[in-house]
Coordinates of C-alpha atoms in Angstrom, one line a residue:
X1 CA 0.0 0.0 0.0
X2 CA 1.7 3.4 -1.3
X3 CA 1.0 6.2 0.4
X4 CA 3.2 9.8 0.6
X5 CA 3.1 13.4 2.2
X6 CA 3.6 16.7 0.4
X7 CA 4.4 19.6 1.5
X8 CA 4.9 23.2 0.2
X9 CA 6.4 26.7 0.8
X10 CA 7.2 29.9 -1.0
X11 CA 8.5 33.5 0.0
X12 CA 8.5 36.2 -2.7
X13 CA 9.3 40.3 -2.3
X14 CA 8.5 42.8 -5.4
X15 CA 10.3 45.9 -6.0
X16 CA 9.4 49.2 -7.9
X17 CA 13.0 49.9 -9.9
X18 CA 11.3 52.4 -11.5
X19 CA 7.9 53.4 -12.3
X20 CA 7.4 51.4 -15.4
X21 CA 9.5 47.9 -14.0
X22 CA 8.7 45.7 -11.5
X23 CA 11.3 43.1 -9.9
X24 CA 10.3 40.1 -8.0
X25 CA 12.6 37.7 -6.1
X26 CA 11.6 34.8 -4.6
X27 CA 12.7 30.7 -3.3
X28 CA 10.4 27.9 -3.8
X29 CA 10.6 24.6 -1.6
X30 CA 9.3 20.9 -2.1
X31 CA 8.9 18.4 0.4
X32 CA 7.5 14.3 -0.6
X33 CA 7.8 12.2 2.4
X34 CA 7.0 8.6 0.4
X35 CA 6.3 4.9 1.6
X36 CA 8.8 2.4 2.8
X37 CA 7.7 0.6 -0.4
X38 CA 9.2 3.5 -3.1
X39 CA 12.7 3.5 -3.9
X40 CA 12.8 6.8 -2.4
X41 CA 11.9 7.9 1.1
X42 CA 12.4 11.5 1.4
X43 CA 12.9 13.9 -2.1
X44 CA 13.5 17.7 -1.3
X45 CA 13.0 20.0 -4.4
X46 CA 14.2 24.0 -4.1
X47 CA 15.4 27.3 -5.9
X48 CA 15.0 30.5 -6.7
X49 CA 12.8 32.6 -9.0
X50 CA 13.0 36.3 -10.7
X51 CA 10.8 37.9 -12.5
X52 CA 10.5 41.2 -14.4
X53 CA 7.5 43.2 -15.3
X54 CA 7.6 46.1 -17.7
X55 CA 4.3 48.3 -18.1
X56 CA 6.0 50.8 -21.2
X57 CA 2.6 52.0 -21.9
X58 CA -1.3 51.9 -20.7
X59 CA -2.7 48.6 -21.6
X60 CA 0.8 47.3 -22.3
X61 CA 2.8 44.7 -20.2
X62 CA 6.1 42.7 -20.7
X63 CA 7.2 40.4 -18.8
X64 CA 10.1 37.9 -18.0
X65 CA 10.3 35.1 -15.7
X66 CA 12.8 32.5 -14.9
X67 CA 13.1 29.5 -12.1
X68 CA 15.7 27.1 -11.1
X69 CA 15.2 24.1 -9.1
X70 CA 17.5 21.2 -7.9
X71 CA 16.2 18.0 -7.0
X72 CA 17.8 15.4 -4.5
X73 CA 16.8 12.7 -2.2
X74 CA 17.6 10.1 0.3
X75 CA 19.4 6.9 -1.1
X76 CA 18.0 4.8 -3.9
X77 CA 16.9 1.7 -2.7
X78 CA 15.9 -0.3 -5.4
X79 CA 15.2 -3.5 -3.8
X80 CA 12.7 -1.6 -1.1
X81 CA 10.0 -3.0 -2.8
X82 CA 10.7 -6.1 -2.6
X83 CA 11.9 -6.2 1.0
X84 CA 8.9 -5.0 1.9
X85 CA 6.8 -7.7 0.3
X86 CA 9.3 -10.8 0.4
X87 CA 11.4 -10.4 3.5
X88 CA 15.1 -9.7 3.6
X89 CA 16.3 -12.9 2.8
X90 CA 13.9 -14.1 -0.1
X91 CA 14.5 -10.0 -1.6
X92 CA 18.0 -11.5 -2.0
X93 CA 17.0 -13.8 -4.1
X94 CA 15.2 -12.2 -5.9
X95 CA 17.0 -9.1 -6.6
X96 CA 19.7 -10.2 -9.5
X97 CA 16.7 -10.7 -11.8
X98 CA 14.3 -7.5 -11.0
X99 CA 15.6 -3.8 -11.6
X100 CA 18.9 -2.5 -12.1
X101 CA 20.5 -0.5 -9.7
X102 CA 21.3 1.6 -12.2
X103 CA 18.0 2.5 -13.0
X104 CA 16.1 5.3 -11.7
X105 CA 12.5 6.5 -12.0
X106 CA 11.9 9.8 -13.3
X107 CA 9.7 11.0 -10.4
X108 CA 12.1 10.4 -7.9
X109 CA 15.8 11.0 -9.8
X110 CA 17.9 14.1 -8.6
X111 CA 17.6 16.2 -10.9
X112 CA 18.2 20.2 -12.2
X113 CA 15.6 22.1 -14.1
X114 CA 15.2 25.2 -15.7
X115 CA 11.9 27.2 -16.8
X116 CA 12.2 30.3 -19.1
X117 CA 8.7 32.2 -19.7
X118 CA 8.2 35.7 -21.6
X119 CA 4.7 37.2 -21.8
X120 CA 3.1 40.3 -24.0
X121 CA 0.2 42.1 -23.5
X122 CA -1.4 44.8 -25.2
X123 CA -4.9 46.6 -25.3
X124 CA -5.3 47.8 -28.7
X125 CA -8.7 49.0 -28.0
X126 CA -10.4 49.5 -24.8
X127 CA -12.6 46.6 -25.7
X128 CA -9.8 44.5 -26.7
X129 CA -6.9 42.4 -25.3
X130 CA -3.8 40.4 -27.2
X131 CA -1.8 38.3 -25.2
X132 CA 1.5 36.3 -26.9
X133 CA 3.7 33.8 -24.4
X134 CA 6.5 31.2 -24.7
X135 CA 8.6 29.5 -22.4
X136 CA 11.4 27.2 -22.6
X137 CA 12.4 23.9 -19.9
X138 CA 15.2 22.0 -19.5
X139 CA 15.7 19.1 -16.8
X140 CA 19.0 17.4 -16.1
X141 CA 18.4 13.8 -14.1
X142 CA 22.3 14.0 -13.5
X143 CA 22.2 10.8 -11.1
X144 CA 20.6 9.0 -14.2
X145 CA 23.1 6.0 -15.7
X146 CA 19.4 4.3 -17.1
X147 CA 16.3 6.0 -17.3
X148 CA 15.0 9.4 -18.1
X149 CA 18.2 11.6 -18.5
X150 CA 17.0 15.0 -20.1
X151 CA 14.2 16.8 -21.3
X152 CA 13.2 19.8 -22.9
X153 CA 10.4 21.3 -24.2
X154 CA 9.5 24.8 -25.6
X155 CA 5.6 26.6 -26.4
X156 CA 4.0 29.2 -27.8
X157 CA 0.7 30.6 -28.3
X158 CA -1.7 33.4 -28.4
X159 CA -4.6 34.8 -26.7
X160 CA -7.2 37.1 -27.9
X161 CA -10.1 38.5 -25.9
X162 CA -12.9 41.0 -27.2
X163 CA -15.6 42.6 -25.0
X164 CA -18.2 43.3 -27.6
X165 CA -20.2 44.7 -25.9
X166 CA -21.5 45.3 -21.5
X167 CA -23.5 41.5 -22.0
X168 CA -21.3 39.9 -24.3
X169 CA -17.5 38.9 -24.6
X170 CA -15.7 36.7 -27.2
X171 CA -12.0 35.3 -27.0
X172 CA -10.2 32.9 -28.7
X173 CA -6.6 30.8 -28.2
X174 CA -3.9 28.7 -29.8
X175 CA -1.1 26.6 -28.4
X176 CA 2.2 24.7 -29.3
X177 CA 3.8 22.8 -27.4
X178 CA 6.9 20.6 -28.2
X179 CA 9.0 18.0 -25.9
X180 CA 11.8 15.8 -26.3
X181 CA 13.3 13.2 -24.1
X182 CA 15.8 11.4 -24.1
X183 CA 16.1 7.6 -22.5
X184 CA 18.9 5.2 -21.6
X185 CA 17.5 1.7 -21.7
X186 CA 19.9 -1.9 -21.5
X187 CA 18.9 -5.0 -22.3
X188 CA 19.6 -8.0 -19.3
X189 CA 19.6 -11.3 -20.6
X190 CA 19.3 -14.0 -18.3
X191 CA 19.6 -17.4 -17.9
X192 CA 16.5 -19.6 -16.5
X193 CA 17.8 -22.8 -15.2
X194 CA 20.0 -22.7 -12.3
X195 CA 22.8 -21.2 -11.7
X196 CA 20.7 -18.5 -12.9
X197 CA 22.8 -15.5 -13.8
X198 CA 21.6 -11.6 -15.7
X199 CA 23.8 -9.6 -17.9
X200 CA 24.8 -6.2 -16.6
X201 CA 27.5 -4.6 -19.7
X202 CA 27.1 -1.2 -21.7
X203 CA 27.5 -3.7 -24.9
X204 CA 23.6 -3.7 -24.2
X205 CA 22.8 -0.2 -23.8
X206 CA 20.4 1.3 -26.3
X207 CA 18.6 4.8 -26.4
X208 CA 15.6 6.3 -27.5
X209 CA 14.1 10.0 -27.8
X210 CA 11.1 10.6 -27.7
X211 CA 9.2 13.8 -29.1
X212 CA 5.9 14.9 -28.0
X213 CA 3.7 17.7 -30.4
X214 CA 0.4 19.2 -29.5
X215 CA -1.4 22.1 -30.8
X216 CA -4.5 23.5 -29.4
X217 CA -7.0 26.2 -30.2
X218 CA -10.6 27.4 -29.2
X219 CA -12.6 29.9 -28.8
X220 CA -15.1 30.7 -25.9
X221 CA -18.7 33.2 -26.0
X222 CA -19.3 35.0 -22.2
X223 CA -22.9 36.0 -22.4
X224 CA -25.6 37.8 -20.0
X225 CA -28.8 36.3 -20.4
X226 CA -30.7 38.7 -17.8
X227 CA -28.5 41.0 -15.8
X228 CA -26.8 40.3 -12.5
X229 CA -29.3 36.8 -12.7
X230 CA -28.9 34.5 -15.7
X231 CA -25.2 33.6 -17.6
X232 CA -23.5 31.8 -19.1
X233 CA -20.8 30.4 -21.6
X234 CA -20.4 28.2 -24.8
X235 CA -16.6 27.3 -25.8
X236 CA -15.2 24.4 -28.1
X237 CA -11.6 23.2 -28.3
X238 CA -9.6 20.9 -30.8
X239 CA -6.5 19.5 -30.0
X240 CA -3.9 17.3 -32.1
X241 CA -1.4 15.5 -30.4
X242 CA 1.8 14.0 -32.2
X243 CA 4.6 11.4 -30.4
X244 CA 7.6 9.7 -32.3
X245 CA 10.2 7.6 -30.7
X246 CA 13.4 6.8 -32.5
X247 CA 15.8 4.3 -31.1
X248 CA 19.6 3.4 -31.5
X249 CA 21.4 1.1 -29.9
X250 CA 25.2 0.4 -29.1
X251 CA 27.5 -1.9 -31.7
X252 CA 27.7 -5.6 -30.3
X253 CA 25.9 -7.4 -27.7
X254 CA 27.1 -9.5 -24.8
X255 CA 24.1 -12.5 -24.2
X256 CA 24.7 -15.1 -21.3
X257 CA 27.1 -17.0 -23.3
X258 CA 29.5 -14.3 -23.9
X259 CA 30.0 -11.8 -26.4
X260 CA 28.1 -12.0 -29.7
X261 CA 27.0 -15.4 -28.4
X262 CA 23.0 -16.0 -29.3
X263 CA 20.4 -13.4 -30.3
X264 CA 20.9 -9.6 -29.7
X265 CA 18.0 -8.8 -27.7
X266 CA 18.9 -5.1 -27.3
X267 CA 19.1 -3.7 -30.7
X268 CA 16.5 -0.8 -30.6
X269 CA 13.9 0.1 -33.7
X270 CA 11.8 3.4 -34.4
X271 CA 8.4 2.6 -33.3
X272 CA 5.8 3.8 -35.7
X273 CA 4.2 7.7 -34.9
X274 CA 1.3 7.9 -32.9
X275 CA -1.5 10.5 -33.3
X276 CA -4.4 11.7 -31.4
X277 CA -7.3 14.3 -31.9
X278 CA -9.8 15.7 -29.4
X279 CA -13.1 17.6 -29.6
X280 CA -14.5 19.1 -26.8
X281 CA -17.6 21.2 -26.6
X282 CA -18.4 22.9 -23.4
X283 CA -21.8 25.0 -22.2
X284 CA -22.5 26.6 -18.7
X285 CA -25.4 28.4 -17.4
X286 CA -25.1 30.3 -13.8
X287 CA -28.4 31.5 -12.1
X288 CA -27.4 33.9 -9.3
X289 CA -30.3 32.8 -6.5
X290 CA -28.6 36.0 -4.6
X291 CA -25.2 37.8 -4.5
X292 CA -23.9 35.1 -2.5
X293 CA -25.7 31.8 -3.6
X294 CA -25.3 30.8 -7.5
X295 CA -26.5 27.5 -9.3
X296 CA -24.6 26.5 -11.5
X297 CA -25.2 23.7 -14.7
X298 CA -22.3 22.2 -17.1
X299 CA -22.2 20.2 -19.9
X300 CA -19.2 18.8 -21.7
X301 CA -18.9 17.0 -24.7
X302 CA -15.8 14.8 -26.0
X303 CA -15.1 13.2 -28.7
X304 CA -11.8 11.7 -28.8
X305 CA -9.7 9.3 -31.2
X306 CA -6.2 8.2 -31.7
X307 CA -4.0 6.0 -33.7
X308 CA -1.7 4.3 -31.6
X309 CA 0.3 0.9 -32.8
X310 CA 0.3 -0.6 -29.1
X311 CA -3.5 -0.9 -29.3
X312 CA -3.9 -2.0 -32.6
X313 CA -1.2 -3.2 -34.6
X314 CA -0.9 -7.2 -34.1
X315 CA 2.4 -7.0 -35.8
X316 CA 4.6 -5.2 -32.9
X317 CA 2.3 -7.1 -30.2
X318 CA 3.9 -10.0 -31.3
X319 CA 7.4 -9.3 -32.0
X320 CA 9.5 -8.1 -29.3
X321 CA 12.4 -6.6 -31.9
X322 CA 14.5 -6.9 -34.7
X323 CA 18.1 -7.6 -34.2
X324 CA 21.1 -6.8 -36.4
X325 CA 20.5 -9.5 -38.4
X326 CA 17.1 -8.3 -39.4
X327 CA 15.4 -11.4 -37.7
X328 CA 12.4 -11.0 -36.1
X329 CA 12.2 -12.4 -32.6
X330 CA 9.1 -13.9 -31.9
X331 CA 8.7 -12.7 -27.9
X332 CA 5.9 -10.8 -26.5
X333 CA 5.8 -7.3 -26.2
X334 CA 4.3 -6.1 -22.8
X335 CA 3.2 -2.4 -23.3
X336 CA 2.8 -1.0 -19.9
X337 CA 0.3 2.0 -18.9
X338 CA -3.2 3.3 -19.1
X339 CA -4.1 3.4 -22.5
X340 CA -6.8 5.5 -23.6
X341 CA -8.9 4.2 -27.1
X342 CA -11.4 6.1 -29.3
X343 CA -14.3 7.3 -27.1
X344 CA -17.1 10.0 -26.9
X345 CA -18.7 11.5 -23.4
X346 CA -21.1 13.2 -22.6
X347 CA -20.5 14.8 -19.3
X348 CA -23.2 16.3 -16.9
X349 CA -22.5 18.5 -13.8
X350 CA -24.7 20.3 -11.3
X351 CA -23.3 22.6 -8.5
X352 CA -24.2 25.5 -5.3
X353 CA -21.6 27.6 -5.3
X354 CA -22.0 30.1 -1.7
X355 CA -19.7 32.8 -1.3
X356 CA -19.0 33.5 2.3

């Protein structure tokens, strides 16, 4: 049974420099105080933040924000799992052939990260707002020999936002967002009859990176059906969502009969693109029962459908890999996660919202 505390804090100060720019200063601090069961026990996260904001002219903002944040926790136990489950003495065992203890999950790996945003805003009308932002991130799991070792990502988009007039106001979006990571795997043969021995060499390594698209855009219609009593909203959103992983692996292979003895397990392949779309239609109606008490009624619509080769494509379910030799190995591939198919929803919500 997993089970984990989190705490957080933050302390910020903001400074006029001069009547048009605004400095802030701040630190950030992360706490997770895990199970027994998770490699990792205790996992502090920290840093500092600066940001600058620039008002040149009415209706006009700039601004410029950067964090830093270092990651580290108490020691990796890989085996902590199975200790906990096993005992001691059977974890033994079993330990040779579960993880590697070089491997390290992503959520609780030291790490470094960085986050650039920038942000513009202008009025060009009184009735009118235009907003462009873009931020940069880059994580460094420096502890990392297999497993998630870097990502980055960058987006962009744009905001617009229209008051048409004192019962009516119109806006509209678009995102892009792009993310690459980067993977060290190996591949561990073993043997299965006694003595039973697993293959730890760097013969074995392969890598993979893995890049991540999505682009979104919407628009959304505020609307005042009878003043200071009835409101509401209609929106709609599409998104389309892009991920390719290519793979390379290291010259030569070292199976449980030496080097270049038997099949090379570990030779790594570029796994066909997967692509996604989403539709979502959304409508809300508020009825203010007094300035305090509101009801308020939602409904959500979704229609969602991807391509994805782990769901549907019997030809990489069965085949684990193709080796050097271009034979096909006729293993099992285990694809592990929540995998989402095609679906539509129709989602219903009902609320009393009371402002104290």
């Amino acid at each position: 049974h997993e089970s984990f505390q989190r705490q957080n804090a933050e302390l910020s100060g903001a400074y006029d420099i001069t009547k048009d720019l605004t400095g802030t200063l701040g630190v950030n601090w992360e706490h997770w105080n895990r199970s027994t069961d998770r490699e990792v026990h205790g996992l502090d996260e920290y840093g500092p933040t600066a940001k600058l904001d620039w008002k040149p002219f009415e209706g006009g903002l700039f601004r410029l924000d950067y964090s830093f944040r270092t990651r580290s926790g108490s020691d990796y136990g890989t085996f902590n799992y199975l200790e906990k489950e096993l005992g001691t003495a059977e974890a033994q065992i079993e330990a040779p052939t579960s993880q590697s203890v070089y491997l390290r999950k992503f959520d609780e790996a030291n790490r470094d990260a960085h986050d650039v945003g920038l942000m513009a805003r202008f009025e060009p009308t009184e009735a009118t707002e235009l907003t462009f932002n873009g931020g940069y991130t880059y994580e460094n799991y420096y502890g990392t020999t297999l497993g998630l070792v870097t990502s980055q990502g960058w987006n962009t988009g744009a905001d617009f936002a229209w008051q048409v007039s004192s019962w009516l106001r119109m806006s509209a979006f678009y995102t892009y967002e792009n993310s690459l990571w980067k993977q060290n795997q190996q591949w561990r043969p073993r043997t299965f009859a006694p003595p039973i021995t697993v293959v730890n060499d760097p013969l074995n390594n392969w890598f993979s990176n893995t890049t991540d698209q999505y682009q979104d855009v919407g628009f959304r219609v505020d609307f005042d059906i009878i003043p200071d009593k009835l409101d509401g909203e209609i929106g709609y959103m599409f998104n389309y969502g892009q991920s390719k992983q290519r793979g390379s692996g290291v010259a030569g292979f070292v199976g449980t009969g030496g080097v270049g003895v038997g099949a090379d397990g570990g030779n790594a392949v570029n796994w066909p693109e997967i692509t996604s779309t989403l539709h979502a239609l959304t409508g809300t109606l508020n009825y203010h029962l007094s300035k305090r008490l509101t009801l308020k009624f939602q409904y959500r619509y979704e229609n969602y459908s991807i391509t994805n080769f782990t769901q549907n494509n019997s030809t990489y379910l069965a085949n684990s890999n193709i080796n050097g030799s271009g034979t096909v190995s006729p293993s099992l591939n285990v694809f592990l996660g929540d995998g989402v198919g095609d679906y539509q929803a129709h989602i219903f919500g009902l609320s009393a919202i009371y402002h104290f």
